[in-house]
């Protein structure tokens, strides 16, 4: 998946904006909220493969933030924006956690055997494969900077 | 996420998973899944036909359980993955680590191979 210039803000009035707390149960709540939003837009007929890719990105990105963004704990949120465009789903995740560029993270390498398999990086690999484009920016003035990850998922008949 | 355990002739342990094998699903069944499959060291099957979604934590659970069973001399074979789940397994190169078969009959053949 190529890293491309960051797509502009979704801008659509119909975009979904969610503040997702750093709590495990919030990931499933966010998934259900996204489905409710898409249903409200009359988009129940999105291809199952596209829905799967969307759910995979939600799961992997929100769980990554939950585990790694705030090592000191406390209550924090990931701001999620979702917009449905004619050609693509547009997703943005923003959080005030530790700076982390998933596009620069060490790639997950396939293991030669079960005994050698390493668990790290699999979520990032699946996110990259699920997205059509992905862009990371660190915005704002440190301390107090924001991780901003913007992804698109192209809409195709196959999803 | 639900898991149902049956014992087949052999003896072979077969676990059927139903639901979403995401981080929450893997957390819900993880200890019991690994204990059931790796505890005895018997050859084992995992029926994924009722599993609608798998993410990285689910794949980690399958790998860690397969490895634990292998260390006891057993073998883990997966079968019945739905097409979208199968595609994620291939993206993760899981098919290089654990046998992924279409049907239970194919999986039993792979166990005896």
mmCIF file of C-alpha atoms in Angstrom:
data_model
loop_
_atom_site.group_PDB
_atom_site.id
_atom_site.type_symbol
_atom_site.label_atom_id
_atom_site.label_comp_id
_atom_site.label_asym_id
_atom_site.label_seq_id
_atom_site.Cartn_x
_atom_site.Cartn_y
_atom_site.Cartn_z
ATOM 1 C CA UNK A 1 0.000 0.000 0.000
ATOM 2 C CA UNK A 2 1.582 3.300 -1.042
ATOM 3 C CA UNK A 3 1.954 6.167 1.389
ATOM 4 C CA UNK A 4 0.302 9.109 -0.318
ATOM 5 C CA UNK A 5 -0.176 12.798 0.461
ATOM 6 C CA UNK A 6 -2.783 13.133 3.174
ATOM 7 C CA UNK A 7 -6.281 13.420 1.740
ATOM 8 C CA UNK A 8 -8.117 16.562 2.837
ATOM 9 C CA UNK A 9 -10.641 16.688 5.640
ATOM 10 C CA UNK A 10 -13.768 14.736 4.828
ATOM 11 C CA UNK A 11 -15.894 17.840 5.214
ATOM 12 C CA UNK A 12 -19.170 16.114 4.534
ATOM 13 C CA UNK A 13 -21.994 17.109 6.815
ATOM 14 C CA UNK A 14 -22.897 13.446 7.026
ATOM 15 C CA UNK A 15 -19.496 12.440 8.446
ATOM 16 C CA UNK A 16 -19.527 10.462 11.677
ATOM 17 C CA UNK A 17 -17.418 11.848 14.512
ATOM 18 C CA UNK A 18 -16.828 9.690 17.554
ATOM 19 C CA UNK A 19 -14.688 10.094 20.664
ATOM 20 C CA UNK A 20 -13.610 6.541 21.471
ATOM 21 C CA UNK A 21 -12.345 6.078 25.066
ATOM 22 C CA UNK A 22 -9.226 3.984 25.708
ATOM 23 C CA UNK A 23 -11.237 1.074 27.093
ATOM 24 C CA UNK A 24 -11.586 -2.377 25.515
ATOM 25 C CA UNK A 25 -15.390 -2.289 25.436
ATOM 26 C CA UNK A 26 -15.268 0.994 23.524
ATOM 27 C CA UNK A 27 -13.857 -0.739 20.433
ATOM 28 C CA UNK A 28 -16.991 -2.840 19.970
ATOM 29 C CA UNK A 29 -19.165 0.181 20.766
ATOM 30 C CA UNK A 30 -17.369 2.128 18.031
ATOM 31 C CA UNK A 31 -17.931 -0.703 15.541
ATOM 32 C CA UNK A 32 -21.647 -0.724 16.313
ATOM 33 C CA UNK A 33 -21.834 3.072 16.057
ATOM 34 C CA UNK A 34 -20.185 2.932 12.622
ATOM 35 C CA UNK A 35 -22.706 0.339 11.458
ATOM 36 C CA UNK A 36 -25.590 2.413 12.796
ATOM 37 C CA UNK A 37 -24.234 5.446 10.960
ATOM 38 C CA UNK A 38 -23.848 3.599 7.657
ATOM 39 C CA UNK A 39 -27.372 2.191 8.020
ATOM 40 C CA UNK A 40 -28.700 5.706 8.640
ATOM 41 C CA UNK A 41 -27.094 6.771 5.357
ATOM 42 C CA UNK A 42 -28.882 3.934 3.619
ATOM 43 C CA UNK A 43 -25.637 2.126 2.933
ATOM 44 C CA UNK A 44 -26.561 -1.310 4.201
ATOM 45 C CA UNK A 45 -25.578 -2.643 0.799
ATOM 46 C CA UNK A 46 -21.863 -1.902 1.023
ATOM 47 C CA UNK A 47 -19.971 -5.000 -0.129
ATOM 48 C CA UNK A 48 -19.137 -7.413 2.708
ATOM 49 C CA UNK A 49 -15.452 -7.303 1.787
ATOM 50 C CA UNK A 50 -15.416 -3.511 2.234
ATOM 51 C CA UNK A 51 -17.188 -3.797 5.581
ATOM 52 C CA UNK A 52 -14.627 -6.406 6.671
ATOM 53 C CA UNK A 53 -11.719 -4.123 5.705
ATOM 54 C CA UNK A 54 -13.341 -1.242 7.582
ATOM 55 C CA UNK A 55 -13.884 -3.357 10.702
ATOM 56 C CA UNK A 56 -10.322 -4.666 10.532
ATOM 57 C CA UNK A 57 -8.893 -1.134 10.424
ATOM 58 C CA UNK A 58 -11.137 -0.016 13.298
ATOM 59 C CA UNK A 59 -10.154 -3.002 15.430
ATOM 60 C CA UNK A 60 -6.421 -2.896 14.768
ATOM 61 C CA UNK A 61 -6.030 0.875 15.026
ATOM 62 C CA UNK A 62 -8.155 1.364 18.137
ATOM 63 C CA UNK A 63 -6.558 -1.614 19.917
ATOM 64 C CA UNK A 64 -3.098 -0.328 19.027
ATOM 65 C CA UNK A 65 -3.950 3.058 20.562
ATOM 66 C CA UNK A 66 -5.448 1.354 23.602
ATOM 67 C CA UNK A 67 -2.317 -0.693 24.252
ATOM 68 C CA UNK A 68 0.453 1.703 23.299
ATOM 69 C CA UNK A 69 -0.587 5.356 23.087
ATOM 70 C CA UNK A 70 -0.841 6.191 26.783
ATOM 71 C CA UNK A 71 1.667 4.170 28.837
ATOM 72 C CA UNK A 72 0.958 6.272 31.917
ATOM 73 C CA UNK A 73 -2.698 5.286 31.860
ATOM 74 C CA UNK A 74 -5.544 7.669 32.586
ATOM 75 C CA UNK A 75 -8.609 8.344 30.511
ATOM 76 C CA UNK A 76 -8.001 9.396 26.921
ATOM 77 C CA UNK A 77 -9.872 9.312 23.641
ATOM 78 C CA UNK A 78 -9.188 8.565 20.010
ATOM 79 C CA UNK A 79 -11.196 10.874 17.791
ATOM 80 C CA UNK A 80 -12.608 8.912 14.880
ATOM 81 C CA UNK A 81 -14.040 10.519 11.759
ATOM 82 C CA UNK A 82 -15.697 8.454 9.050
ATOM 83 C CA UNK A 83 -17.070 9.783 5.781
ATOM 84 C CA UNK A 84 -18.604 7.913 2.920
ATOM 85 C CA UNK A 85 -17.599 9.281 -0.449
ATOM 86 C CA UNK A 86 -18.740 8.175 -3.860
ATOM 87 C CA UNK A 87 -15.431 6.428 -4.509
ATOM 88 C CA UNK A 88 -14.131 5.566 -1.058
ATOM 89 C CA UNK A 89 -14.586 5.333 2.673
ATOM 90 C CA UNK A 90 -12.529 8.006 4.400
ATOM 91 C CA UNK A 91 -11.274 7.408 7.937
ATOM 92 C CA UNK A 92 -9.262 9.530 10.330
ATOM 93 C CA UNK A 93 -7.935 8.626 13.776
ATOM 94 C CA UNK A 94 -6.546 11.369 16.014
ATOM 95 C CA UNK A 95 -5.113 10.959 19.501
ATOM 96 C CA UNK A 96 -2.865 12.836 21.922
ATOM 97 C CA UNK A 97 -0.784 9.773 22.795
ATOM 98 C CA UNK A 98 2.899 9.075 22.204
ATOM 99 C CA UNK A 99 4.028 9.968 18.699
ATOM 100 C CA UNK A 100 3.717 6.854 16.561
ATOM 101 C CA UNK A 101 3.959 6.603 12.789
ATOM 102 C CA UNK A 102 2.600 3.179 11.784
ATOM 103 C CA UNK A 103 4.042 3.606 8.301
ATOM 104 C CA UNK A 104 7.569 3.739 9.744
ATOM 105 C CA UNK A 105 7.133 0.767 12.091
ATOM 106 C CA UNK A 106 9.224 -2.317 11.436
ATOM 107 C CA UNK A 107 7.425 -4.562 8.979
ATOM 108 C CA UNK A 108 5.959 -7.843 10.144
ATOM 109 C CA UNK A 109 8.061 -10.569 8.575
ATOM 110 C CA UNK A 110 6.539 -13.919 7.691
ATOM 111 C CA UNK A 111 7.999 -16.661 9.855
ATOM 112 C CA UNK A 112 9.646 -19.715 8.366
ATOM 113 C CA UNK A 113 8.037 -21.989 10.935
ATOM 114 C CA UNK A 114 5.538 -22.075 13.763
ATOM 115 C CA UNK A 115 8.361 -22.183 16.304
ATOM 116 C CA UNK A 116 9.859 -18.972 14.914
ATOM 117 C CA UNK A 117 6.642 -16.987 14.486
ATOM 118 C CA UNK A 118 6.758 -13.564 16.139
ATOM 119 C CA UNK A 119 3.507 -11.911 17.099
ATOM 120 C CA UNK A 120 4.586 -8.266 16.737
ATOM 121 C CA UNK A 121 3.389 -6.044 13.931
ATOM 122 C CA UNK A 122 0.619 -8.238 12.594
ATOM 123 C CA UNK A 123 -2.097 -5.659 13.270
ATOM 124 C CA UNK A 124 -0.175 -2.995 11.389
ATOM 125 C CA UNK A 125 0.372 -5.359 8.469
ATOM 126 C CA UNK A 126 -3.335 -6.145 8.245
ATOM 127 C CA UNK A 127 -4.219 -2.447 8.467
ATOM 128 C CA UNK A 128 -1.875 -1.600 5.605
ATOM 129 C CA UNK A 129 -3.282 -4.391 3.472
ATOM 130 C CA UNK A 130 -6.883 -3.401 4.224
ATOM 131 C CA UNK A 131 -6.408 0.263 3.300
ATOM 132 C CA UNK A 132 -6.109 1.684 -0.206
ATOM 133 C CA UNK A 133 -4.075 4.638 1.015
ATOM 134 C CA UNK A 134 -2.674 5.653 4.365
ATOM 135 C CA UNK A 135 -1.119 8.849 5.640
ATOM 136 C CA UNK A 136 0.364 9.754 9.011
ATOM 137 C CA UNK A 137 1.051 13.236 10.357
ATOM 138 C CA UNK A 138 2.124 14.524 13.748
ATOM 139 C CA UNK A 139 0.339 17.856 14.095
ATOM 140 C CA UNK A 140 0.288 20.593 16.713
ATOM 141 C CA UNK A 141 3.022 21.943 18.946
ATOM 142 C CA UNK A 142 4.930 19.623 21.306
ATOM 143 C CA UNK A 143 4.208 18.783 23.997
ATOM 144 C CA UNK A 144 0.612 18.389 23.124
ATOM 145 C CA UNK A 145 1.061 17.064 19.616
ATOM 146 C CA UNK A 146 -1.549 14.899 17.940
ATOM 147 C CA UNK A 147 -1.169 11.658 15.972
ATOM 148 C CA UNK A 148 -3.322 11.891 12.874
ATOM 149 C CA UNK A 149 -3.769 8.795 10.745
ATOM 150 C CA UNK A 150 -5.879 9.155 7.605
ATOM 151 C CA UNK A 151 -6.904 6.158 5.511
ATOM 152 C CA UNK A 152 -9.049 5.581 2.484
ATOM 153 C CA UNK A 153 -10.723 2.364 1.390
ATOM 154 C CA UNK A 154 -11.651 2.397 -2.265
ATOM 155 C CA UNK A 155 -15.193 1.314 -3.058
ATOM 156 C CA UNK A 156 -15.265 -1.357 -5.729
ATOM 157 C CA UNK A 157 -18.026 -3.782 -6.700
ATOM 158 C CA UNK A 158 -16.044 -6.489 -4.939
ATOM 159 C CA UNK A 159 -15.374 -4.270 -1.919
ATOM 160 C CA UNK B 1 -17.280 -15.691 20.846
ATOM 161 C CA UNK B 2 -18.285 -19.243 21.706
ATOM 162 C CA UNK B 3 -16.282 -22.451 21.536
ATOM 163 C CA UNK B 4 -17.657 -25.983 21.456
ATOM 164 C CA UNK B 5 -15.423 -28.985 22.065
ATOM 165 C CA UNK B 6 -16.008 -32.469 20.666
ATOM 166 C CA UNK B 7 -13.840 -35.549 20.787
ATOM 167 C CA UNK B 8 -13.457 -37.477 17.536
ATOM 168 C CA UNK B 9 -12.100 -40.983 17.005
ATOM 169 C CA UNK B 10 -8.350 -41.084 17.117
ATOM 170 C CA UNK B 11 -8.663 -39.517 19.661
ATOM 171 C CA UNK B 12 -8.729 -36.082 18.038
ATOM 172 C CA UNK B 13 -9.959 -32.930 19.718
ATOM 173 C CA UNK B 14 -12.174 -30.677 17.586
ATOM 174 C CA UNK B 15 -13.025 -27.137 18.633
ATOM 175 C CA UNK B 16 -15.676 -25.169 16.795
ATOM 176 C CA UNK B 17 -15.503 -21.377 17.092
ATOM 177 C CA UNK B 18 -18.597 -19.232 16.593
ATOM 178 C CA UNK B 19 -18.597 -15.454 16.449
ATOM 179 C CA UNK B 20 -15.912 -12.811 16.155
ATOM 180 C CA UNK B 21 -12.290 -13.744 16.830
ATOM 181 C CA UNK B 22 -11.154 -10.160 17.428
ATOM 182 C CA UNK B 23 -9.230 -8.948 20.483
ATOM 183 C CA UNK B 24 -12.318 -9.247 22.689
ATOM 184 C CA UNK B 25 -13.176 -12.686 21.317
ATOM 185 C CA UNK B 26 -9.622 -13.973 21.692
ATOM 186 C CA UNK B 27 -9.518 -12.654 25.246
ATOM 187 C CA UNK B 28 -12.827 -14.326 26.072
ATOM 188 C CA UNK B 29 -11.802 -17.823 24.980
ATOM 189 C CA UNK B 30 -7.996 -17.663 24.983
ATOM 190 C CA UNK B 31 -7.139 -19.568 28.151
ATOM 191 C CA UNK B 32 -9.760 -22.270 27.630
ATOM 192 C CA UNK B 33 -8.921 -22.614 23.923
ATOM 193 C CA UNK B 34 -5.211 -23.126 24.559
ATOM 194 C CA UNK B 35 -5.752 -25.395 27.561
ATOM 195 C CA UNK B 36 -8.244 -27.554 25.653
ATOM 196 C CA UNK B 37 -6.106 -27.958 22.555
ATOM 197 C CA UNK B 38 -2.562 -27.942 23.895
ATOM 198 C CA UNK B 39 -3.236 -29.501 27.291
ATOM 199 C CA UNK B 40 -3.506 -33.074 26.108
ATOM 200 C CA UNK B 41 -1.059 -32.926 23.214
ATOM 201 C CA UNK B 42 -3.554 -34.773 21.024
ATOM 202 C CA UNK B 43 -3.939 -33.945 17.346
ATOM 203 C CA UNK B 44 -6.569 -31.252 16.988
ATOM 204 C CA UNK B 45 -8.893 -29.532 14.540
ATOM 205 C CA UNK B 46 -10.372 -26.048 14.689
ATOM 206 C CA UNK B 47 -13.650 -25.560 12.826
ATOM 207 C CA UNK B 48 -13.834 -21.917 11.745
ATOM 208 C CA UNK B 49 -17.011 -22.131 9.668
ATOM 209 C CA UNK B 50 -18.981 -20.186 12.270
ATOM 210 C CA UNK B 51 -16.327 -17.523 12.662
ATOM 211 C CA UNK B 52 -17.389 -14.364 10.810
ATOM 212 C CA UNK B 53 -14.400 -12.149 11.590
ATOM 213 C CA UNK B 54 -10.766 -12.690 12.566
ATOM 214 C CA UNK B 55 -8.251 -9.967 13.423
ATOM 215 C CA UNK B 56 -4.613 -10.037 14.510
ATOM 216 C CA UNK B 57 -5.267 -11.121 18.100
ATOM 217 C CA UNK B 58 -7.240 -14.093 16.847
ATOM 218 C CA UNK B 59 -4.396 -15.073 14.541
ATOM 219 C CA UNK B 60 -1.951 -14.735 17.437
ATOM 220 C CA UNK B 61 -4.088 -17.101 19.492
ATOM 221 C CA UNK B 62 -4.132 -19.683 16.700
ATOM 222 C CA UNK B 63 -0.351 -19.424 16.267
ATOM 223 C CA UNK B 64 0.459 -19.607 19.982
ATOM 224 C CA UNK B 65 -1.867 -22.575 20.469
ATOM 225 C CA UNK B 66 -0.490 -24.352 17.410
ATOM 226 C CA UNK B 67 3.026 -23.825 18.729
ATOM 227 C CA UNK B 68 2.152 -25.077 22.230
ATOM 228 C CA UNK B 69 0.574 -28.186 20.742
ATOM 229 C CA UNK B 70 3.554 -28.750 18.466
ATOM 230 C CA UNK B 71 5.876 -28.612 21.476
ATOM 231 C CA UNK B 72 3.896 -31.527 22.924
ATOM 232 C CA UNK B 73 4.220 -33.475 19.714
ATOM 233 C CA UNK B 74 0.715 -32.717 18.451
ATOM 234 C CA UNK B 75 -0.531 -31.035 15.291
ATOM 235 C CA UNK B 76 -3.181 -28.344 14.812
ATOM 236 C CA UNK B 77 -5.175 -28.106 11.578
ATOM 237 C CA UNK B 78 -7.730 -25.397 10.752
ATOM 238 C CA UNK B 79 -10.678 -25.824 8.415
ATOM 239 C CA UNK B 80 -13.835 -24.174 7.137
ATOM 240 C CA UNK B 81 -12.701 -20.530 7.130
ATOM 241 C CA UNK B 82 -15.147 -18.206 5.415
ATOM 242 C CA UNK B 83 -13.711 -16.487 2.304
ATOM 243 C CA UNK B 84 -13.070 -13.084 3.922
ATOM 244 C CA UNK B 85 -11.427 -14.748 6.928
ATOM 245 C CA UNK B 86 -9.348 -16.936 4.617
ATOM 246 C CA UNK B 87 -8.155 -13.789 2.791
ATOM 247 C CA UNK B 88 -6.932 -12.288 6.079
ATOM 248 C CA UNK B 89 -5.144 -15.548 6.927
ATOM 249 C CA UNK B 90 -3.365 -15.341 3.588
ATOM 250 C CA UNK B 91 -2.460 -11.662 4.150
ATOM 251 C CA UNK B 92 -0.953 -12.711 7.482
ATOM 252 C CA UNK B 93 0.810 -15.699 5.835
ATOM 253 C CA UNK B 94 -0.849 -17.970 8.403
ATOM 254 C CA UNK B 95 -1.132 -20.602 5.691
ATOM 255 C CA UNK B 96 2.682 -20.902 5.880
ATOM 256 C CA UNK B 97 2.473 -21.872 9.564
ATOM 257 C CA UNK B 98 -0.694 -23.916 10.025
ATOM 258 C CA UNK B 99 -2.579 -26.118 7.549
ATOM 259 C CA UNK B 100 -5.794 -24.395 6.382
ATOM 260 C CA UNK B 101 -8.253 -26.801 4.778
ATOM 261 C CA UNK B 102 -11.708 -26.386 3.300
ATOM 262 C CA UNK B 103 -13.568 -29.237 4.963
ATOM 263 C CA UNK B 104 -13.349 -31.442 8.039
ATOM 264 C CA UNK B 105 -12.627 -34.452 5.821
ATOM 265 C CA UNK B 106 -9.688 -32.603 4.240
ATOM 266 C CA UNK B 107 -8.493 -31.550 7.694
ATOM 267 C CA UNK B 108 -8.598 -35.133 8.983
ATOM 268 C CA UNK B 109 -6.566 -36.219 5.957
ATOM 269 C CA UNK B 110 -4.028 -33.490 6.735
ATOM 270 C CA UNK B 111 -3.774 -34.667 10.344
ATOM 271 C CA UNK B 112 -2.957 -38.204 9.284
ATOM 272 C CA UNK B 113 -0.512 -37.097 6.587
#
